[in-house]
Amino acid sequence: MNILAMITISLGVVFFFGATLGLLRFPDFYSRVHAAGKGDTLSSLLMLFGLGILVLENAHFIDVLTFIKIMMICVFIFVTSPTTTHALTDAGYSAGVKPWQKDDEETES
Amino acid sequence: MNMFLIVIGLLLFVLMTAILYRVAKGPTVIDRIVAANMMGTKTTVLLVIIGTIFGRVDMFVDFALTYALLNFIGSIAASRFFQWKRLKSHGEKDII
Amino acid sequence: MRDPSGREDIPMERQGTGTQFVLMFAMCMVTWFVFSGRYDVFHLVLGMISSLIVTWASGDLLSPNRKISMRCAMTISWRMAVYLIWLVIEVVKANIHVFKLALSPNVRDRIEPSIVTFKTVLKTDLAKFVLANSITLTPGTVTIKIEDGVFVVHAIDTSAAEGLQEQMERRVAHIFSEIES
């Protein structure tokens, strides 16, 4: 049980590392949003799930309740994180942020 | 187990500091908000980790949930605000 | 009662069976049970009052102006659960995709951004919401804008934009087939 939690939390950190690297390295706003929206959702879900397993190992009533609360945070993040991403992308699009194309060579990130 | 969680928390902290670079530099305002929103989501996770280290998850999980709610509402409000501002003034360069 | 989506095509009289209100009340009560953590009569009565207020104010949030029966709601929930499993697998794939892209030494050569537009056949707001979130979570695509059923999607490379939308749209339409027709 502990091993499973450790694996899940470590995987979450690895995906979060990928998302951070993508956020820092990608050339324009839209591709950064790709990294932010996807990496953020999955890494948060994995880490919260691992922590929930850790909490559950005593199996008192209060711990089961806390586990359900953590799962509710999971559901909440799973629903709202893509929604936030979509809202921010929409704002950027209507504000007129130009997507980066391969052929413009002004490499200003 | 506590040692493992402390290491994970420190790693999260370092990665969040790396995101802070994008918040500080980001060419457009929306870039900064996306990065700040990502930091907020990770703060939610960090709060649960801190609670597990202290042995008081039942208390910290409520803080984490509140933080997640506030983060969501804040980001939505910011995006709506910038859309509204764009609609009000028809200039091209007002946000970027 | 205000209409959450603010659309004009909703008739003035609101019809609906009690099912969605019962479901909303049950959801509110379960949330209260989990988050309050006290189970004496006083707190249960408080929770019931708050749940009733929330149900009265926004009970038809999930399916505005459409009748759904209990059996139909159960079918949708079950199909949603099956769909979520498929979606989680897609999310993992998407993250591996982003991870590979972020670690590749020459990011600017690997990505080829393009903006794709397509028109959806889905009608209800809930179905559009699920489709937009699924597009955001699957590999290589992010929903930018929905306007009158036209989706504007940003694809990070050209192969990601091909064919995925039709497949996903069919899946989402299958989930909500009871209330779409």
CSV table of C-alpha atoms in Angstrom, one decimal:
chain,number,residue,atom,x,y,z
A,1,MET,CA,0.0,0.0,0.0
A,2,ASN,CA,2.8,2.4,0.9
A,3,ILE,CA,4.7,1.4,-2.1
A,4,LEU,CA,1.8,2.1,-4.4
A,5,ALA,CA,1.3,5.6,-2.8
A,6,MET,CA,5.0,6.3,-3.2
A,7,ILE,CA,5.0,5.3,-6.9
A,8,THR,CA,1.9,7.4,-7.6
A,9,ILE,CA,3.3,10.5,-5.9
A,10,SER,CA,6.6,10.2,-7.6
A,11,LEU,CA,4.9,9.8,-11.0
A,12,GLY,CA,2.9,12.9,-10.3
A,13,VAL,CA,6.1,14.8,-9.6
A,14,VAL,CA,7.7,13.5,-12.8
A,15,PHE,CA,4.7,14.7,-14.9
A,16,PHE,CA,4.7,18.0,-13.1
A,17,PHE,CA,8.4,18.3,-14.0
A,18,GLY,CA,7.5,17.7,-17.6
A,19,ALA,CA,4.7,20.3,-17.5
A,20,THR,CA,7.0,22.9,-15.9
A,21,LEU,CA,9.7,22.3,-18.5
A,22,GLY,CA,7.1,22.7,-21.2
A,23,LEU,CA,5.8,25.9,-19.7
A,24,LEU,CA,9.3,27.3,-19.6
A,25,ARG,CA,10.5,26.1,-23.0
A,26,PHE,CA,7.6,26.2,-25.4
A,27,PRO,CA,7.7,29.1,-27.9
A,28,ASP,CA,4.2,30.7,-27.7
A,29,PHE,CA,1.2,31.2,-25.5
A,30,TYR,CA,-0.9,28.4,-27.0
A,31,SER,CA,1.7,25.7,-26.7
A,32,ARG,CA,2.4,26.7,-23.2
A,33,VAL,CA,-1.3,26.3,-22.5
A,34,HIS,CA,-1.0,22.7,-23.8
A,35,ALA,CA,1.7,22.0,-21.2
A,36,ALA,CA,-0.1,23.8,-18.4
A,37,GLY,CA,-3.6,22.3,-18.9
A,38,LYS,CA,-2.6,18.7,-19.4
A,39,GLY,CA,0.3,18.4,-17.0
A,40,ASP,CA,-1.3,20.2,-14.3
A,41,THR,CA,-4.5,18.0,-14.3
A,42,LEU,CA,-2.8,14.7,-14.3
A,43,SER,CA,0.0,15.5,-11.9
A,44,SER,CA,-2.4,16.9,-9.3
A,45,LEU,CA,-4.7,13.9,-9.7
A,46,LEU,CA,-1.8,11.4,-9.2
A,47,MET,CA,-0.4,13.2,-6.2
A,48,LEU,CA,-3.7,13.6,-4.5
A,49,PHE,CA,-4.6,10.0,-5.1
A,50,GLY,CA,-1.3,8.8,-3.6
A,51,LEU,CA,-1.9,11.0,-0.6
A,52,GLY,CA,-5.4,9.6,-0.2
A,53,ILE,CA,-4.0,6.1,-0.2
A,54,LEU,CA,-1.6,7.2,2.5
A,55,VAL,CA,-4.4,8.6,4.6
A,56,LEU,CA,-6.5,5.5,4.2
A,57,GLU,CA,-4.0,3.1,5.8
A,58,ASN,CA,-5.3,3.6,9.3
A,59,ALA,CA,-9.0,3.0,8.2
A,60,HIS,CA,-10.7,4.8,11.1
A,61,PHE,CA,-13.9,6.6,10.3
A,62,ILE,CA,-12.3,10.0,10.2
A,63,ASP,CA,-9.7,8.8,7.8
A,64,VAL,CA,-12.3,7.4,5.4
A,65,LEU,CA,-14.0,10.8,5.6
A,66,THR,CA,-10.7,12.5,4.8
A,67,PHE,CA,-10.1,10.1,1.9
A,68,ILE,CA,-13.5,11.0,0.4
A,69,LYS,CA,-12.7,14.7,0.8
A,70,ILE,CA,-9.4,14.2,-1.0
A,71,MET,CA,-11.3,12.4,-3.8
A,72,MET,CA,-13.7,15.3,-4.0
A,73,ILE,CA,-10.8,17.7,-4.5
A,74,CYS,CA,-9.7,15.3,-7.3
A,75,VAL,CA,-13.1,15.5,-9.0
A,76,PHE,CA,-13.1,19.2,-8.6
A,77,ILE,CA,-9.7,19.7,-10.1
A,78,PHE,CA,-10.5,17.2,-13.0
A,79,VAL,CA,-13.6,19.3,-13.9
A,80,THR,CA,-12.2,22.8,-13.3
A,81,SER,CA,-8.7,22.6,-14.6
A,82,PRO,CA,-9.6,22.2,-18.3
A,83,THR,CA,-12.4,24.8,-17.8
A,84,THR,CA,-9.9,27.3,-16.5
A,85,THR,CA,-7.5,26.5,-19.3
A,86,HIS,CA,-10.3,27.0,-21.8
A,87,ALA,CA,-11.4,30.3,-20.3
A,88,LEU,CA,-7.8,31.7,-20.3
A,89,THR,CA,-7.1,30.5,-23.8
A,90,ASP,CA,-10.4,32.1,-24.9
A,91,ALA,CA,-9.4,35.4,-23.3
A,92,GLY,CA,-6.0,35.3,-25.0
A,93,TYR,CA,-7.5,34.5,-28.3
A,94,SER,CA,-10.0,37.3,-28.2
A,95,ALA,CA,-7.3,39.6,-26.9
A,96,GLY,CA,-5.5,38.9,-30.2
A,97,VAL,CA,-2.4,36.8,-29.2
A,98,LYS,CA,-0.9,35.6,-32.4
A,99,PRO,CA,-0.1,31.9,-32.6
A,100,TRP,CA,3.6,31.1,-33.3
A,101,GLN,CA,4.2,29.8,-36.8
A,102,LYS,CA,7.2,27.8,-37.9
A,103,ASP,CA,8.3,30.3,-40.5
A,104,ASP,CA,8.5,33.5,-38.5
A,105,GLU,CA,12.0,33.5,-37.2
A,106,GLU,CA,11.9,36.2,-34.6
A,107,THR,CA,12.7,33.9,-31.7
A,108,GLU,CA,11.4,36.0,-28.8
A,109,SER,CA,10.0,33.8,-26.1
B,1,MET,CA,7.5,8.0,5.0
B,2,ASN,CA,7.8,11.5,6.5
B,3,MET,CA,11.2,11.9,4.9
B,4,PHE,CA,9.8,10.9,1.5
B,5,LEU,CA,7.0,13.4,1.8
B,6,ILE,CA,9.4,16.2,2.9
B,7,VAL,CA,11.5,15.5,-0.2
B,8,ILE,CA,8.5,15.5,-2.4
B,9,GLY,CA,7.3,18.8,-0.9
B,10,LEU,CA,10.8,20.4,-1.5
B,11,LEU,CA,10.8,19.2,-5.1
B,12,LEU,CA,7.3,20.7,-5.6
B,13,PHE,CA,8.6,23.9,-4.1
B,14,VAL,CA,11.6,24.0,-6.4
B,15,LEU,CA,9.4,23.4,-9.5
B,16,MET,CA,7.0,26.1,-8.4
B,17,THR,CA,9.9,28.5,-8.1
B,18,ALA,CA,10.7,27.6,-11.7
B,19,ILE,CA,7.1,28.4,-12.7
B,20,LEU,CA,7.6,31.8,-10.9
B,21,TYR,CA,10.1,32.6,-13.7
B,22,ARG,CA,7.3,32.4,-16.2
B,23,VAL,CA,5.1,34.5,-14.0
B,24,ALA,CA,7.8,37.2,-13.8
B,25,LYS,CA,8.8,37.2,-17.4
B,26,GLY,CA,5.9,36.0,-19.5
B,27,PRO,CA,5.5,38.2,-22.5
B,28,THR,CA,1.7,38.6,-22.2
B,29,VAL,CA,-0.5,39.0,-19.2
B,30,ILE,CA,-2.5,35.8,-20.0
B,31,ASP,CA,0.8,33.9,-19.8
B,32,ARG,CA,1.3,35.1,-16.3
B,33,ILE,CA,-2.2,34.1,-15.3
B,34,VAL,CA,-1.8,30.6,-16.7
B,35,ALA,CA,1.4,30.1,-14.8
B,36,ALA,CA,-0.1,31.6,-11.6
B,37,ASN,CA,-3.1,29.3,-12.0
B,38,MET,CA,-0.7,26.3,-12.3
B,39,MET,CA,1.1,27.4,-9.1
B,40,GLY,CA,-2.3,27.6,-7.3
B,41,THR,CA,-3.2,24.1,-8.2
B,42,LYS,CA,0.1,22.8,-7.0
B,43,THR,CA,-0.4,24.8,-3.7
B,44,THR,CA,-3.5,22.7,-3.2
B,45,VAL,CA,-1.4,19.5,-3.4
B,46,LEU,CA,1.3,21.1,-1.2
B,47,LEU,CA,-1.2,21.9,1.5
B,48,VAL,CA,-2.3,18.2,1.6
B,49,ILE,CA,1.3,17.1,1.7
B,50,ILE,CA,2.0,19.5,4.6
B,51,GLY,CA,-1.1,18.2,6.4
B,52,THR,CA,0.2,14.6,6.0
B,53,ILE,CA,3.6,15.5,7.4
B,54,PHE,CA,2.0,17.2,10.4
B,55,GLY,CA,-0.5,14.4,10.9
B,56,ARG,CA,-3.5,16.7,10.6
B,57,VAL,CA,-4.8,15.9,7.2
B,58,ASP,CA,-8.4,16.2,8.3
B,59,MET,CA,-7.8,19.9,9.0
B,60,PHE,CA,-5.6,20.8,6.1
B,61,VAL,CA,-7.8,19.1,3.5
B,62,ASP,CA,-10.4,21.8,4.1
B,63,PHE,CA,-7.8,24.5,3.5
B,64,ALA,CA,-6.8,22.7,0.3
B,65,LEU,CA,-10.4,22.5,-1.0
B,66,THR,CA,-10.9,26.2,-0.2
B,67,TYR,CA,-7.7,27.1,-2.0
B,68,ALA,CA,-8.8,25.1,-5.1
B,69,LEU,CA,-12.1,26.9,-5.2
B,70,LEU,CA,-10.5,30.3,-4.8
B,71,ASN,CA,-8.0,29.5,-7.5
B,72,PHE,CA,-10.7,28.5,-9.9
B,73,ILE,CA,-12.8,31.5,-9.3
B,74,GLY,CA,-9.8,33.9,-9.4
B,75,SER,CA,-8.7,32.5,-12.8
B,76,ILE,CA,-12.2,32.7,-14.3
B,77,ALA,CA,-12.6,36.2,-13.0
B,78,ALA,CA,-9.3,37.3,-14.4
B,79,SER,CA,-10.1,35.8,-17.9
B,80,ARG,CA,-13.5,37.4,-17.9
B,81,PHE,CA,-12.0,40.7,-16.9
B,82,PHE,CA,-9.5,40.7,-19.8
B,83,GLN,CA,-12.2,39.8,-22.3
B,84,TRP,CA,-14.4,42.6,-21.0
B,85,LYS,CA,-11.5,45.1,-21.2
B,86,ARG,CA,-10.8,44.0,-24.8
B,87,LEU,CA,-14.5,44.5,-25.7
B,88,LYS,CA,-14.6,48.0,-24.1
B,89,SER,CA,-11.6,49.4,-25.8
B,90,HIS,CA,-10.9,48.5,-29.4
B,91,GLY,CA,-7.2,49.2,-29.4
B,92,GLU,CA,-4.9,46.3,-30.4
B,93,LYS,CA,-2.2,46.8,-27.9
B,94,ASP,CA,-4.0,47.3,-24.6
B,95,ILE,CA,-3.4,43.8,-23.1
B,96,ILE,CA,-0.3,42.5,-24.8
C,1,MET,CA,-35.0,31.5,-11.3
C,2,ARG,CA,-32.3,32.7,-13.7
C,3,ASP,CA,-31.2,30.6,-16.6
C,4,PRO,CA,-27.5,29.8,-16.2
C,5,SER,CA,-26.6,29.7,-19.8
C,6,GLY,CA,-28.4,32.9,-20.7
C,7,ARG,CA,-29.6,31.7,-24.1
C,8,GLU,CA,-32.7,33.0,-25.8
C,9,ASP,CA,-34.1,29.8,-27.2
C,10,ILE,CA,-35.5,28.6,-23.9
C,11,PRO,CA,-39.2,28.9,-23.6
C,12,MET,CA,-40.7,30.9,-20.8
C,13,GLU,CA,-42.5,28.2,-18.9
C,14,ARG,CA,-40.1,25.8,-17.3
C,15,GLN,CA,-41.2,22.3,-17.3
C,16,GLY,CA,-39.6,19.3,-15.8
C,17,THR,CA,-40.2,16.3,-13.7
C,18,GLY,CA,-39.0,16.2,-10.1
C,19,THR,CA,-36.1,13.8,-10.9
C,20,GLN,CA,-33.4,16.3,-11.5
C,21,PHE,CA,-34.4,18.1,-8.3
C,22,VAL,CA,-34.3,14.9,-6.3
C,23,LEU,CA,-30.8,14.1,-7.8
C,24,MET,CA,-29.5,17.6,-7.0
C,25,PHE,CA,-30.9,17.4,-3.4
C,26,ALA,CA,-29.2,14.0,-2.9
C,27,MET,CA,-25.9,15.4,-4.2
C,28,CYS,CA,-26.1,18.3,-1.9
C,29,MET,CA,-26.9,16.1,1.1
C,30,VAL,CA,-24.0,13.7,0.4
C,31,THR,CA,-21.7,16.7,0.1
C,32,TRP,CA,-23.0,18.0,3.5
C,33,PHE,CA,-22.5,14.6,5.1
C,34,VAL,CA,-18.9,14.4,4.0
C,35,PHE,CA,-17.9,17.9,4.8
C,36,SER,CA,-19.7,18.6,8.0
C,37,GLY,CA,-18.5,15.5,9.9
C,38,ARG,CA,-21.2,16.0,12.7
C,39,TYR,CA,-24.2,13.8,12.7
C,40,ASP,CA,-26.6,15.2,15.4
C,41,VAL,CA,-30.1,16.4,14.6
C,42,PHE,CA,-29.3,20.1,14.7
C,43,HIS,CA,-26.6,19.8,12.0
C,44,LEU,CA,-28.6,17.5,9.8
C,45,VAL,CA,-31.6,19.9,9.9
C,46,LEU,CA,-29.2,22.8,8.9
C,47,GLY,CA,-27.9,20.7,6.1
C,48,MET,CA,-31.4,19.8,4.9
C,49,ILE,CA,-32.4,23.5,4.9
C,50,SER,CA,-29.3,24.6,2.9
C,51,SER,CA,-29.7,21.7,0.4
C,52,LEU,CA,-33.3,22.7,-0.1
C,53,ILE,CA,-32.3,26.3,-0.8
C,54,VAL,CA,-29.6,25.2,-3.3
C,55,THR,CA,-32.0,22.8,-5.0
C,56,TRP,CA,-34.7,25.5,-5.3
C,57,ALA,CA,-32.2,28.0,-6.7
C,58,SER,CA,-30.3,25.9,-9.2
C,59,GLY,CA,-31.9,22.4,-9.3
C,60,ASP,CA,-32.2,22.3,-13.1
C,61,LEU,CA,-28.6,23.4,-13.6
C,62,LEU,CA,-27.5,20.2,-15.3
C,63,SER,CA,-30.3,19.8,-17.8
C,64,PRO,CA,-32.1,23.1,-18.2
C,65,ASN,CA,-35.6,22.8,-19.6
C,66,ARG,CA,-35.5,19.1,-20.4
C,67,LYS,CA,-37.3,16.3,-18.8
C,68,ILE,CA,-35.2,13.4,-17.7
C,69,SER,CA,-36.4,10.3,-16.1
C,70,MET,CA,-34.6,8.5,-13.3
C,71,ARG,CA,-33.7,5.6,-15.6
C,72,CYS,CA,-32.3,8.0,-18.2
C,73,ALA,CA,-30.2,9.7,-15.5
C,74,MET,CA,-28.8,6.4,-14.4
C,75,THR,CA,-27.9,5.4,-18.0
C,76,ILE,CA,-26.1,8.7,-18.5
C,77,SER,CA,-24.2,8.3,-15.3
C,78,TRP,CA,-23.1,4.8,-16.2
C,79,ARG,CA,-22.0,5.8,-19.7
C,80,MET,CA,-20.2,8.8,-18.2
C,81,ALA,CA,-18.3,6.4,-15.9
C,82,VAL,CA,-17.2,4.2,-18.9
C,83,TYR,CA,-16.3,7.4,-20.8
C,84,LEU,CA,-14.2,8.7,-17.9
C,85,ILE,CA,-12.1,5.5,-17.9
C,86,TRP,CA,-11.3,6.0,-21.6
C,87,LEU,CA,-10.6,9.7,-20.9
C,88,VAL,CA,-8.1,9.0,-18.1
C,89,ILE,CA,-6.1,6.8,-20.5
C,90,GLU,CA,-6.1,9.6,-23.0
C,91,VAL,CA,-4.9,12.0,-20.4
C,92,VAL,CA,-2.0,9.8,-19.6
C,93,LYS,CA,-1.2,9.6,-23.3
C,94,ALA,CA,-1.4,13.4,-23.6
C,95,ASN,CA,1.0,13.8,-20.7
C,96,ILE,CA,3.5,11.4,-22.1
C,97,HIS,CA,3.2,13.4,-25.4
C,98,VAL,CA,3.8,16.7,-23.6
C,99,PHE,CA,6.7,15.2,-21.6
C,100,LYS,CA,8.4,14.0,-24.7
C,101,LEU,CA,8.0,17.3,-26.4
C,102,ALA,CA,9.3,19.3,-23.5
C,103,LEU,CA,12.4,17.1,-23.1
C,104,SER,CA,13.3,17.1,-26.8
C,105,PRO,CA,16.3,19.2,-27.4
C,106,ASN,CA,14.8,21.2,-30.3
C,107,VAL,CA,11.2,22.1,-29.4
C,108,ARG,CA,10.7,24.5,-32.2
C,109,ASP,CA,11.4,21.9,-34.9
C,110,ARG,CA,9.1,19.3,-33.3
C,111,ILE,CA,5.9,21.4,-33.1
C,112,GLU,CA,3.8,22.7,-35.9
C,113,PRO,CA,0.9,24.7,-34.5
C,114,SER,CA,-2.3,25.0,-36.4
C,115,ILE,CA,-5.8,26.2,-35.7
C,116,VAL,CA,-8.7,23.9,-36.7
C,117,THR,CA,-12.3,24.8,-36.9
C,118,PHE,CA,-15.2,22.4,-37.0
C,119,LYS,CA,-18.9,22.4,-36.3
C,120,THR,CA,-20.5,20.1,-33.8
C,121,VAL,CA,-23.8,18.3,-33.9
C,122,LEU,CA,-24.2,18.4,-30.2
C,123,LYS,CA,-27.0,20.6,-28.9
C,124,THR,CA,-27.1,20.8,-25.1
C,125,ASP,CA,-24.6,22.9,-23.2
C,126,LEU,CA,-23.6,20.0,-21.0
C,127,ALA,CA,-22.6,17.9,-24.0
C,128,LYS,CA,-20.6,20.7,-25.4
C,129,PHE,CA,-18.9,21.3,-22.1
C,130,VAL,CA,-17.9,17.6,-21.9
C,131,LEU,CA,-16.7,17.6,-25.5
C,132,ALA,CA,-14.6,20.8,-25.0
C,133,ASN,CA,-13.0,19.5,-21.8
C,134,SER,CA,-12.2,16.2,-23.5
C,135,ILE,CA,-10.6,18.0,-26.4
C,136,THR,CA,-8.5,19.9,-24.0
C,137,LEU,CA,-7.4,16.8,-22.1
C,138,THR,CA,-6.6,14.6,-25.1
C,139,PRO,CA,-3.1,14.6,-26.8
C,140,GLY,CA,-2.1,17.6,-28.8
C,141,THR,CA,-5.3,19.7,-28.9
C,142,VAL,CA,-6.8,22.6,-26.8
C,143,THR,CA,-10.2,24.1,-27.2
C,144,ILE,CA,-9.9,27.8,-27.8
C,145,LYS,CA,-13.5,28.9,-28.3
C,146,ILE,CA,-17.0,27.7,-28.7
C,147,GLU,CA,-19.4,30.0,-30.5
C,148,ASP,CA,-22.8,28.7,-31.7
C,149,GLY,CA,-21.6,25.2,-31.9
C,150,VAL,CA,-18.5,26.0,-33.8
C,151,PHE,CA,-15.3,24.8,-32.0
C,152,VAL,CA,-12.0,26.5,-32.6
C,153,VAL,CA,-9.3,24.1,-31.7
C,154,HIS,CA,-5.5,24.7,-31.4
C,155,ALA,CA,-3.5,21.6,-32.4
C,156,ILE,CA,0.2,21.4,-31.5
C,157,ASP,CA,1.1,19.3,-34.5
C,158,THR,CA,-0.9,18.5,-37.6
C,159,SER,CA,-1.2,14.8,-37.0
C,160,ALA,CA,-3.0,15.5,-33.7
C,161,ALA,CA,-5.9,17.3,-35.3
C,162,GLU,CA,-6.8,14.5,-37.7
C,163,GLY,CA,-9.8,12.4,-37.1
C,164,LEU,CA,-9.9,12.6,-33.3
C,165,GLN,CA,-12.8,15.1,-33.1
C,166,GLU,CA,-15.2,12.9,-35.0
C,167,GLN,CA,-14.4,9.9,-32.8
C,168,MET,CA,-14.7,11.9,-29.6
C,169,GLU,CA,-17.9,13.6,-30.8
C,170,ARG,CA,-19.5,10.2,-31.5
C,171,ARG,CA,-18.6,9.0,-28.0
C,172,VAL,CA,-20.0,12.2,-26.3
C,173,ALA,CA,-23.1,12.0,-28.5
C,174,HIS,CA,-23.6,8.4,-27.4
C,175,ILE,CA,-23.5,9.4,-23.7
C,176,PHE,CA,-26.2,12.1,-24.1
C,177,SER,CA,-28.3,10.3,-26.8
C,178,GLU,CA,-31.3,10.3,-24.5
C,179,ILE,CA,-31.6,14.0,-23.9
C,180,GLU,CA,-30.2,15.0,-27.3
C,181,SER,CA,-33.1,13.5,-29.3
